PDB file of C-alpha atoms in Angstrom:
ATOM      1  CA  UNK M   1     -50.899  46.927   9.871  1.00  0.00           C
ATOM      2  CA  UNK M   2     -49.146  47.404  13.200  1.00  0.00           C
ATOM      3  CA  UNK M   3     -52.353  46.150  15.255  1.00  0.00           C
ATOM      4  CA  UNK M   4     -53.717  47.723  18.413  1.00  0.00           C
ATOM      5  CA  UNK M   5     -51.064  49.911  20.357  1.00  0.00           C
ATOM      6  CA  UNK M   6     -51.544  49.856  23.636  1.00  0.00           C
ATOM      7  CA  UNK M   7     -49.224  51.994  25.951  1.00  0.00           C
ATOM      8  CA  UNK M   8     -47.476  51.879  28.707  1.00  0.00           C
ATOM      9  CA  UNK M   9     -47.052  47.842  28.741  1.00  0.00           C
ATOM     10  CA  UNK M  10     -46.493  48.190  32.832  1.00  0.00           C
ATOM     11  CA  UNK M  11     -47.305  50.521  34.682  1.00  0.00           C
ATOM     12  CA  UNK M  12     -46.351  50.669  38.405  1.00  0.00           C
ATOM     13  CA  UNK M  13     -47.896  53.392  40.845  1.00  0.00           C
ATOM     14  CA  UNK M  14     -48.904  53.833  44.508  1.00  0.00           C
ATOM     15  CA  UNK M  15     -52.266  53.974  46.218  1.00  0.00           C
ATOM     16  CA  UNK M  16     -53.917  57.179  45.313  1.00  0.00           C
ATOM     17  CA  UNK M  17     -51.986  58.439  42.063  1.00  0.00           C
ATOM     18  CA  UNK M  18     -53.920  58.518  38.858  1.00  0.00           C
ATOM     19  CA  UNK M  19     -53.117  56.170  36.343  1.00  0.00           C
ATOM     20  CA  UNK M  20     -54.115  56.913  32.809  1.00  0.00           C
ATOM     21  CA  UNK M  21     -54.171  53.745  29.659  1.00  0.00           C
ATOM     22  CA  UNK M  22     -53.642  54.804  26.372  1.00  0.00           C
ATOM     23  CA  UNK M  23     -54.935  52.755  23.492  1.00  0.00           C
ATOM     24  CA  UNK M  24     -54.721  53.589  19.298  1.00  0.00           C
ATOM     25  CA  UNK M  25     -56.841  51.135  17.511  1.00  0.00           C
ATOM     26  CA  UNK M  26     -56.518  49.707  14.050  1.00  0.00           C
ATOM     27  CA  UNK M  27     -57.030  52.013  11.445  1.00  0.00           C
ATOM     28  CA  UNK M  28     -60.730  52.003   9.707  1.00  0.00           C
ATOM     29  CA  UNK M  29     -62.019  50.285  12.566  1.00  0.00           C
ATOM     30  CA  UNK M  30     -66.072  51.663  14.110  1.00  0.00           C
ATOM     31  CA  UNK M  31     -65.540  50.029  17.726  1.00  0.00           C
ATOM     32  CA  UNK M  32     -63.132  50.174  20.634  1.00  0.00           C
ATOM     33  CA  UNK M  33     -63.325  47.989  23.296  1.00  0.00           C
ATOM     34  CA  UNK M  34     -61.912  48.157  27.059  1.00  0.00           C
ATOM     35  CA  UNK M  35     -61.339  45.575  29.256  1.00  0.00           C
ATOM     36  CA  UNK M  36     -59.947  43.900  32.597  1.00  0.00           C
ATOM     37  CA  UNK M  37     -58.804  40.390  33.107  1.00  0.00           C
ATOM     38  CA  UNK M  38     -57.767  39.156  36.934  1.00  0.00           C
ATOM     39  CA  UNK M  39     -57.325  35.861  37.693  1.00  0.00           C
ATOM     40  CA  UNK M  40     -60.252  35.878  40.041  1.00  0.00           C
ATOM     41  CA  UNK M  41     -63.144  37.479  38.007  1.00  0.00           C
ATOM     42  CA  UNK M  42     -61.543  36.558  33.734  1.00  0.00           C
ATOM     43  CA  UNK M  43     -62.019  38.638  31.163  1.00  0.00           C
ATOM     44  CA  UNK M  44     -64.549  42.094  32.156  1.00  0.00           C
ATOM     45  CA  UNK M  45     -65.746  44.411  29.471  1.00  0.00           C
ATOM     46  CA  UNK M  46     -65.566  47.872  31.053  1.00  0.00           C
ATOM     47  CA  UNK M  47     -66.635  50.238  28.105  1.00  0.00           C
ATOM     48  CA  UNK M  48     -67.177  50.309  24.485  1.00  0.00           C
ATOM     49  CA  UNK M  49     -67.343  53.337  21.970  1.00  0.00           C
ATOM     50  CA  UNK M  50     -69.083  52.942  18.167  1.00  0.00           C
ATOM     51  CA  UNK M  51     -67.339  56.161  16.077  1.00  0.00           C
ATOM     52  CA  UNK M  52     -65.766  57.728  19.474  1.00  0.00           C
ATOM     53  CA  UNK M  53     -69.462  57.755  21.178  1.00  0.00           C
ATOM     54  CA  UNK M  54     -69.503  55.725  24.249  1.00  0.00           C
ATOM     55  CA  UNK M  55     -72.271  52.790  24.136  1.00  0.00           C
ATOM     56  CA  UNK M  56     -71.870  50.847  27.005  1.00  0.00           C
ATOM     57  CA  UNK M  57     -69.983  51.970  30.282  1.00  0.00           C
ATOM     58  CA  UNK M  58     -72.151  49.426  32.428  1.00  0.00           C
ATOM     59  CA  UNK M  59     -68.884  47.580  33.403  1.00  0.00           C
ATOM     60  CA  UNK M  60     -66.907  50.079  34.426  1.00  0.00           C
ATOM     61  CA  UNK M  61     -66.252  49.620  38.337  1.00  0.00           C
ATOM     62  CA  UNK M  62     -66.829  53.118  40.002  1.00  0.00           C
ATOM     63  CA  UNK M  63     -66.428  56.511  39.245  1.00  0.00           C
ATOM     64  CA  UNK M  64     -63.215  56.432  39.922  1.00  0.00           C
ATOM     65  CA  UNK M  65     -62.712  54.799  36.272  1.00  0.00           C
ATOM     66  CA  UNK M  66     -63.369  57.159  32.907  1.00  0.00           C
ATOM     67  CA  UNK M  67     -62.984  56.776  29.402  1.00  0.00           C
ATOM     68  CA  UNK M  68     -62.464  59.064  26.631  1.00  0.00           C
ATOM     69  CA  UNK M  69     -62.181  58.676  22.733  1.00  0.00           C
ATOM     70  CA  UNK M  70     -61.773  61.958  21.426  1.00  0.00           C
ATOM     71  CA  UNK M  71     -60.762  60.574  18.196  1.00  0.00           C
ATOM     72  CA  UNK M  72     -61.198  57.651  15.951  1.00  0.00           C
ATOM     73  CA  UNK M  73     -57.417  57.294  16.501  1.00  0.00           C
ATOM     74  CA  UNK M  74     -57.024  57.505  20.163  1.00  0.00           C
ATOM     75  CA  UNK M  75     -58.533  56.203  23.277  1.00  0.00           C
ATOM     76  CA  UNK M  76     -57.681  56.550  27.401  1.00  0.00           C
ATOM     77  CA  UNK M  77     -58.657  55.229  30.387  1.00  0.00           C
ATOM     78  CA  UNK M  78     -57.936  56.844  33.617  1.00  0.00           C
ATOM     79  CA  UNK M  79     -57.947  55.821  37.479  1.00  0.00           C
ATOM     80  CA  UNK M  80     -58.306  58.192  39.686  1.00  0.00           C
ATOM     81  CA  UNK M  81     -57.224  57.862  42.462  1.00  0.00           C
ATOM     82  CA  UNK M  82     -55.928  54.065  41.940  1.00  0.00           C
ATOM     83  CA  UNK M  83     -56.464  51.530  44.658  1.00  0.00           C
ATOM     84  CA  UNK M  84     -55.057  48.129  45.248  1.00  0.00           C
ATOM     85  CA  UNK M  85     -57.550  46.119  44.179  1.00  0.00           C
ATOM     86  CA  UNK M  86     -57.481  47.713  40.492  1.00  0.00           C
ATOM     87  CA  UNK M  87     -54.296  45.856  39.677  1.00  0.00           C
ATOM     88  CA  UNK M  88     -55.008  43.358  36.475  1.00  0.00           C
ATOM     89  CA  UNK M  89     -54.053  43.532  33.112  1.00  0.00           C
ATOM     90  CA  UNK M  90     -56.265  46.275  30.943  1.00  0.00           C
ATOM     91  CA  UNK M  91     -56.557  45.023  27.323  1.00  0.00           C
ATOM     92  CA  UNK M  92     -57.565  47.369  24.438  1.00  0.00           C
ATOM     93  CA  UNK M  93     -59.315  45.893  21.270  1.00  0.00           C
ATOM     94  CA  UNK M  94     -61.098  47.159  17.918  1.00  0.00           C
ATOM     95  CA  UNK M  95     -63.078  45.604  15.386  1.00  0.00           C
ATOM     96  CA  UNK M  96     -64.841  46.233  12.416  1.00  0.00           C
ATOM     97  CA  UNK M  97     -68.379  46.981  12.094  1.00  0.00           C
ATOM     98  CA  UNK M  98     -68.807  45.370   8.917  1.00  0.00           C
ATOM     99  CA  UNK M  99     -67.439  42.144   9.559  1.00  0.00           C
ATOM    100  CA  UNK M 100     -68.585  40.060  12.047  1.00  0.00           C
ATOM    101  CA  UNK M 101     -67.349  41.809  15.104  1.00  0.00           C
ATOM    102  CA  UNK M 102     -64.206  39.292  15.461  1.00  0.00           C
ATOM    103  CA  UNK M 103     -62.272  41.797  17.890  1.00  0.00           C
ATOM    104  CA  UNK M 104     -58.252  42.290  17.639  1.00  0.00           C
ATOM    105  CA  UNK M 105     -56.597  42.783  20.721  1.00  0.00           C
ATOM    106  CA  UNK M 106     -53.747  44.682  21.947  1.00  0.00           C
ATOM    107  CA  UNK M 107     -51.307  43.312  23.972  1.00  0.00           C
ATOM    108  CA  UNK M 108     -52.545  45.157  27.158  1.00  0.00           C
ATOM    109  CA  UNK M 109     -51.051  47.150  29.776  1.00  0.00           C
ATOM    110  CA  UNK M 110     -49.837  45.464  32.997  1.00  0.00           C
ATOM    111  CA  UNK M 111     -51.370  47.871  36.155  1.00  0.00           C
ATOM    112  CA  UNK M 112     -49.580  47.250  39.586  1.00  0.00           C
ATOM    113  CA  UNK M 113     -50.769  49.377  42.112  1.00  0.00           C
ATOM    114  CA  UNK M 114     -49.114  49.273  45.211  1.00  0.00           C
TER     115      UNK M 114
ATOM    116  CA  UNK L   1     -79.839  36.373  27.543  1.00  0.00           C
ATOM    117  CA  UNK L   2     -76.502  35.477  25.384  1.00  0.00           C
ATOM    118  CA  UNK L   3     -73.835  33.212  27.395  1.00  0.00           C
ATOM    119  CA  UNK L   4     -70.908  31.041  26.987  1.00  0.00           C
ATOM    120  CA  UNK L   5     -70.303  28.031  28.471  1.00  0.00           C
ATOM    121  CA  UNK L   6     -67.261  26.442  28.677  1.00  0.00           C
ATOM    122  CA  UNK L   7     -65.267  23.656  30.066  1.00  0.00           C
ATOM    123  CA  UNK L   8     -63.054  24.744  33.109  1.00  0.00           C
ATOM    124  CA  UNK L   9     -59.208  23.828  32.891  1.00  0.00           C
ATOM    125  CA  UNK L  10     -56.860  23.399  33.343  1.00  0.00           C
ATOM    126  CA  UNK L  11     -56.466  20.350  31.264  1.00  0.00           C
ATOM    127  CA  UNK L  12     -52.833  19.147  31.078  1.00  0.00           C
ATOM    128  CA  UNK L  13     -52.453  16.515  27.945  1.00  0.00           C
ATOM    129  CA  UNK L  14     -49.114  15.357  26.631  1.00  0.00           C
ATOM    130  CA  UNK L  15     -47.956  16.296  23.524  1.00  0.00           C
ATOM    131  CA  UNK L  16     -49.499  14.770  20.312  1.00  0.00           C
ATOM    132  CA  UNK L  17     -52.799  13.677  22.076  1.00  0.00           C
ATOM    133  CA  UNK L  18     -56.041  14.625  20.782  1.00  0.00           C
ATOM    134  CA  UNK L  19     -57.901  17.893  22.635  1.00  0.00           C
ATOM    135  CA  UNK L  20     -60.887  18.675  22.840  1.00  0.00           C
ATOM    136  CA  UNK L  21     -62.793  21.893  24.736  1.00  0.00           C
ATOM    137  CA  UNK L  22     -65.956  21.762  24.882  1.00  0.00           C
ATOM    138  CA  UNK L  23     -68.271  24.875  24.736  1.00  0.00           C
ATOM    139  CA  UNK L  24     -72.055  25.278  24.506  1.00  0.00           C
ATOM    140  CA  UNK L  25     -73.548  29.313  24.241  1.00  0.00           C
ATOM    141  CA  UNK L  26     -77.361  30.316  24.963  1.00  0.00           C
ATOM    142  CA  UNK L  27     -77.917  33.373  22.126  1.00  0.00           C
ATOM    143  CA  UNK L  28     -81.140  34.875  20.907  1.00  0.00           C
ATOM    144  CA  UNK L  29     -80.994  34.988  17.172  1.00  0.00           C
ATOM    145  CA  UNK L  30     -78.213  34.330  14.748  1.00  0.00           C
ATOM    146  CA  UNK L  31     -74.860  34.343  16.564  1.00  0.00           C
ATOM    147  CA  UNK L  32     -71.576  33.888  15.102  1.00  0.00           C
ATOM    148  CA  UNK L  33     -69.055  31.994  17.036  1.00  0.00           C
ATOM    149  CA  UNK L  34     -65.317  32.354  17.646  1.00  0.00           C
ATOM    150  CA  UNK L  35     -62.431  30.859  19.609  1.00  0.00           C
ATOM    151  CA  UNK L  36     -59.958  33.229  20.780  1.00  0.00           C
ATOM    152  CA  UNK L  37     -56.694  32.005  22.052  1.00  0.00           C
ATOM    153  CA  UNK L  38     -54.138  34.065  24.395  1.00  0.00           C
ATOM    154  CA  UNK L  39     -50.931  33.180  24.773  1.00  0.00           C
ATOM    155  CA  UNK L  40     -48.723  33.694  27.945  1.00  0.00           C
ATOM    156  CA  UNK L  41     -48.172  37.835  28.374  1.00  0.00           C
ATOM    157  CA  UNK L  42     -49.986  38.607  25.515  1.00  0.00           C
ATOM    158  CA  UNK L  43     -53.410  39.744  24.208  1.00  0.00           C
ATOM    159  CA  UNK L  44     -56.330  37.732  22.422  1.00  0.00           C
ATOM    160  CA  UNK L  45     -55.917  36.567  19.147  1.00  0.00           C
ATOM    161  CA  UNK L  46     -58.875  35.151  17.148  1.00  0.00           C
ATOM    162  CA  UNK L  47     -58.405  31.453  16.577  1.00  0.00           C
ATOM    163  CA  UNK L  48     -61.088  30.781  14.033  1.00  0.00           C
ATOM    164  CA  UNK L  49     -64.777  31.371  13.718  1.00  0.00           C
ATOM    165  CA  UNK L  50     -68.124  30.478  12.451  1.00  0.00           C
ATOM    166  CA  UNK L  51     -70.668  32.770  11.467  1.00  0.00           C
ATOM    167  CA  UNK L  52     -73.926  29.964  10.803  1.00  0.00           C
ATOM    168  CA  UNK L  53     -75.268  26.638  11.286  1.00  0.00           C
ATOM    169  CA  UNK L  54     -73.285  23.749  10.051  1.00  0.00           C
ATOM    170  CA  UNK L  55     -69.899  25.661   9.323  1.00  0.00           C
ATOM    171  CA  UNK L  56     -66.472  24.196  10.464  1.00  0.00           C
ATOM    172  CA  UNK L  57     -64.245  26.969  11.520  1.00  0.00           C
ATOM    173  CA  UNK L  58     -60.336  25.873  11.209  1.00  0.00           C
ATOM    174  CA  UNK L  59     -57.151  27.225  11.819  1.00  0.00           C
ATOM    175  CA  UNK L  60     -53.361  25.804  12.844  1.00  0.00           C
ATOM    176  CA  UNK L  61     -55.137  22.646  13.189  1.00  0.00           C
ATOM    177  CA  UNK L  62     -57.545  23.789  15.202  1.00  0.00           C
ATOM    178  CA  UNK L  63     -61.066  22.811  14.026  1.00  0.00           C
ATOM    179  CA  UNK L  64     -64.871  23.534  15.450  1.00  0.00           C
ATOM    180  CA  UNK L  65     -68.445  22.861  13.944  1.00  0.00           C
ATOM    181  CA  UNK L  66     -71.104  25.238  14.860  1.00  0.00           C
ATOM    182  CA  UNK L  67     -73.756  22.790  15.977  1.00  0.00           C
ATOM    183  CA  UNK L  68     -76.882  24.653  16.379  1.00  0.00           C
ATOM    184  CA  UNK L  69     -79.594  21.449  17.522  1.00  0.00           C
ATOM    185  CA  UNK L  70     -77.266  21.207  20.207  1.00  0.00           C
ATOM    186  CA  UNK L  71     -75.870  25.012  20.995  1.00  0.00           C
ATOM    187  CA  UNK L  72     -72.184  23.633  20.651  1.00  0.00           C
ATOM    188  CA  UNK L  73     -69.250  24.779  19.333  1.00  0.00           C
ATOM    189  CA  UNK L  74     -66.717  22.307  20.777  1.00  0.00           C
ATOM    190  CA  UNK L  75     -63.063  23.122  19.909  1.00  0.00           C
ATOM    191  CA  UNK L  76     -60.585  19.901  18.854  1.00  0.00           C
ATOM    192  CA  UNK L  77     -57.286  19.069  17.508  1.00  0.00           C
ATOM    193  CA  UNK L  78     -56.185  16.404  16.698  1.00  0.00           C
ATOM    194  CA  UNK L  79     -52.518  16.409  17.932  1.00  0.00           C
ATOM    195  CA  UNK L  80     -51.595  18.792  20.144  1.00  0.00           C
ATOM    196  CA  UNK L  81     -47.650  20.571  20.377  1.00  0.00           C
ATOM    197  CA  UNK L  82     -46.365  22.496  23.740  1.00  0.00           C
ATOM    198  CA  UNK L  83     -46.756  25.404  21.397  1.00  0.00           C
ATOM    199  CA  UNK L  84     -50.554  25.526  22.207  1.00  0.00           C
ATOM    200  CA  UNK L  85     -50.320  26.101  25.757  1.00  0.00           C
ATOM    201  CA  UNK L  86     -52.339  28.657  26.617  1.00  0.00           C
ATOM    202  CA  UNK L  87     -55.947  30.173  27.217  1.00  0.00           C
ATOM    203  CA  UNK L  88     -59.197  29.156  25.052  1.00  0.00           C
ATOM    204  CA  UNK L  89     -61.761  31.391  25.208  1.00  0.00           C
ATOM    205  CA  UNK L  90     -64.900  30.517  23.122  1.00  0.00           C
ATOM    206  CA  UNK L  91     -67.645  33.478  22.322  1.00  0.00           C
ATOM    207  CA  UNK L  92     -70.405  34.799  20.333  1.00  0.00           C
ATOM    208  CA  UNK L  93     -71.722  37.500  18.944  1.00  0.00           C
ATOM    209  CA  UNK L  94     -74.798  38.410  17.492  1.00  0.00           C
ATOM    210  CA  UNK L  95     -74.451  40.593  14.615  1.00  0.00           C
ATOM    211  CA  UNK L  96     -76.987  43.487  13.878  1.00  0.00           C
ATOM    212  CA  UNK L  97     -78.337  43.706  17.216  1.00  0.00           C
ATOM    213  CA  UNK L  98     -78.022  46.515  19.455  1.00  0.00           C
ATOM    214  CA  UNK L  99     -75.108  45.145  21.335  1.00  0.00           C
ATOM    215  CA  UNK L 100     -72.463  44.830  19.132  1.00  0.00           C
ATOM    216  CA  UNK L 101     -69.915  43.162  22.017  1.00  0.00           C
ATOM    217  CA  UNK L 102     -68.733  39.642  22.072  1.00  0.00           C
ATOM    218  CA  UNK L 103     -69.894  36.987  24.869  1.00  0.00           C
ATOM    219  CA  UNK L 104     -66.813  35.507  25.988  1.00  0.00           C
ATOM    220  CA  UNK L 105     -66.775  32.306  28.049  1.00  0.00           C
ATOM    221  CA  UNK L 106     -64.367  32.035  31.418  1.00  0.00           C
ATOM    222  CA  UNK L 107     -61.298  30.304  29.669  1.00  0.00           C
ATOM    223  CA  UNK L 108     -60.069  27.048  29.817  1.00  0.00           C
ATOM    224  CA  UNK L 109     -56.219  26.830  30.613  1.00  0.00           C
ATOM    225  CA  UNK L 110     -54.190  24.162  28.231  1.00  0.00           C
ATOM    226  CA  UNK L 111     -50.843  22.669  29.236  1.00  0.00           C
ATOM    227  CA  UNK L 112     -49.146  20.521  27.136  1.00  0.00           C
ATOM    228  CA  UNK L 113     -46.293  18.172  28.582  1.00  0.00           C
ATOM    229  CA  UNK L 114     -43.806  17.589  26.407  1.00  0.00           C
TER     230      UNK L 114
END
């Protein structure tokens, strides 16, 4: 299995561009997870979906973030417009709702906004 | 509510010394319990886990009891390599309830001097 795809690793863009994350979880798997780690506030769950329905956006910053899954095989999450303080690394993950819930992670997506 | 506590880092040991992390969680029913472990520029990976009272969770050497009279679930090896630098995150998660998203403690840094 080649794991949770995250694309692009780093992404560089200025203040006010829109910045879109693209995520493909592990086949077979019911959940998709998004989140942000910083060095000053960890590891922040921003939104999770159960069979591409969203269940939880309560961490997700502003309205400025948004999250689609439009199918089992594909997830984004935009910026728009990006600012600053959004830089961190945005990490994808997946699990199985069967099992019980241990999460596999992508490798993330480096933001820099500038 | 459900929470992770864990031990802040960084801890710095030299190599083949004995680690342990201590982590202690606050869950309403039956959680099961889970160290994750990221590695510089790279995503979560599940460590090892527990899922009731009693169990030992192991893994690369790694080994942690989930101690339910006192809410622990204290992470330890027994001789440590410069190969397990990185970030331990401890969580929970408590299956079949309506938030099917893992806990995760802050993270506790690990440097290993050679």
């Amino acid at each position: 299995d080649a794991g949770v795809i995250q694309s692009p690793r780093h992404e560089v863009t200025e203040m006010g561009q829109e910045v879109t994350l693209r995520c493909k979880p592990i086949s077979g798997h019911d959940y998709l997870f998004w989140y942000r780690q910083t060095m000053m506030r960890g590891l922040e769950l921003l939104i999770y979906f159960n069979n591409n329905v969203p269940i939880d956006d309560s961490g997700m910053p502003e309205d400025r973030f948004s999250a689609k899954m439009p199918n089992a095989s594909f997830s984004t999450l935009k910026i728009q417009p990006s600012e600053p303080r959004d830089s961190a690394v945005y990490f994808c993950a997946s699990s199985f709702a069967q099992g019980k819930y241990e999460q596999y992670f992508g490798p993330g997506t480096r933001l820099t906004v500038t | 509510g459900n929470s992770v506590t864990q031990m802040e880092g960084p801890v710095t040991l030299s190599e083949e010394a004995f680690l342990t992390i201590n982590c202690t969680y606050t869950a309403t029913g039956y959680p099961s319990l889970f160290w994750y472990v990221q590695y510089p520029g790279e995503g979560l990976q599940l460590l090892l886990k527990a899922t009731k009272a009693d169990d030992k969770g192991s893994n690369k050497g790694f080994e942690a009891t989930y101690r339910k009279e006192t809410t622990s679930f204290h992470l330890e090896k027994g001789s440590v390599q410069v190969s397990d630098s990185a970030v331990y995150f401890c969580a929970l998660t408590v299956p079949y309830s309506s938030a099917s998203k893992i806990i995760f403690g802050s993270g506790t840094r690990l440097s290993i001097r050679p």
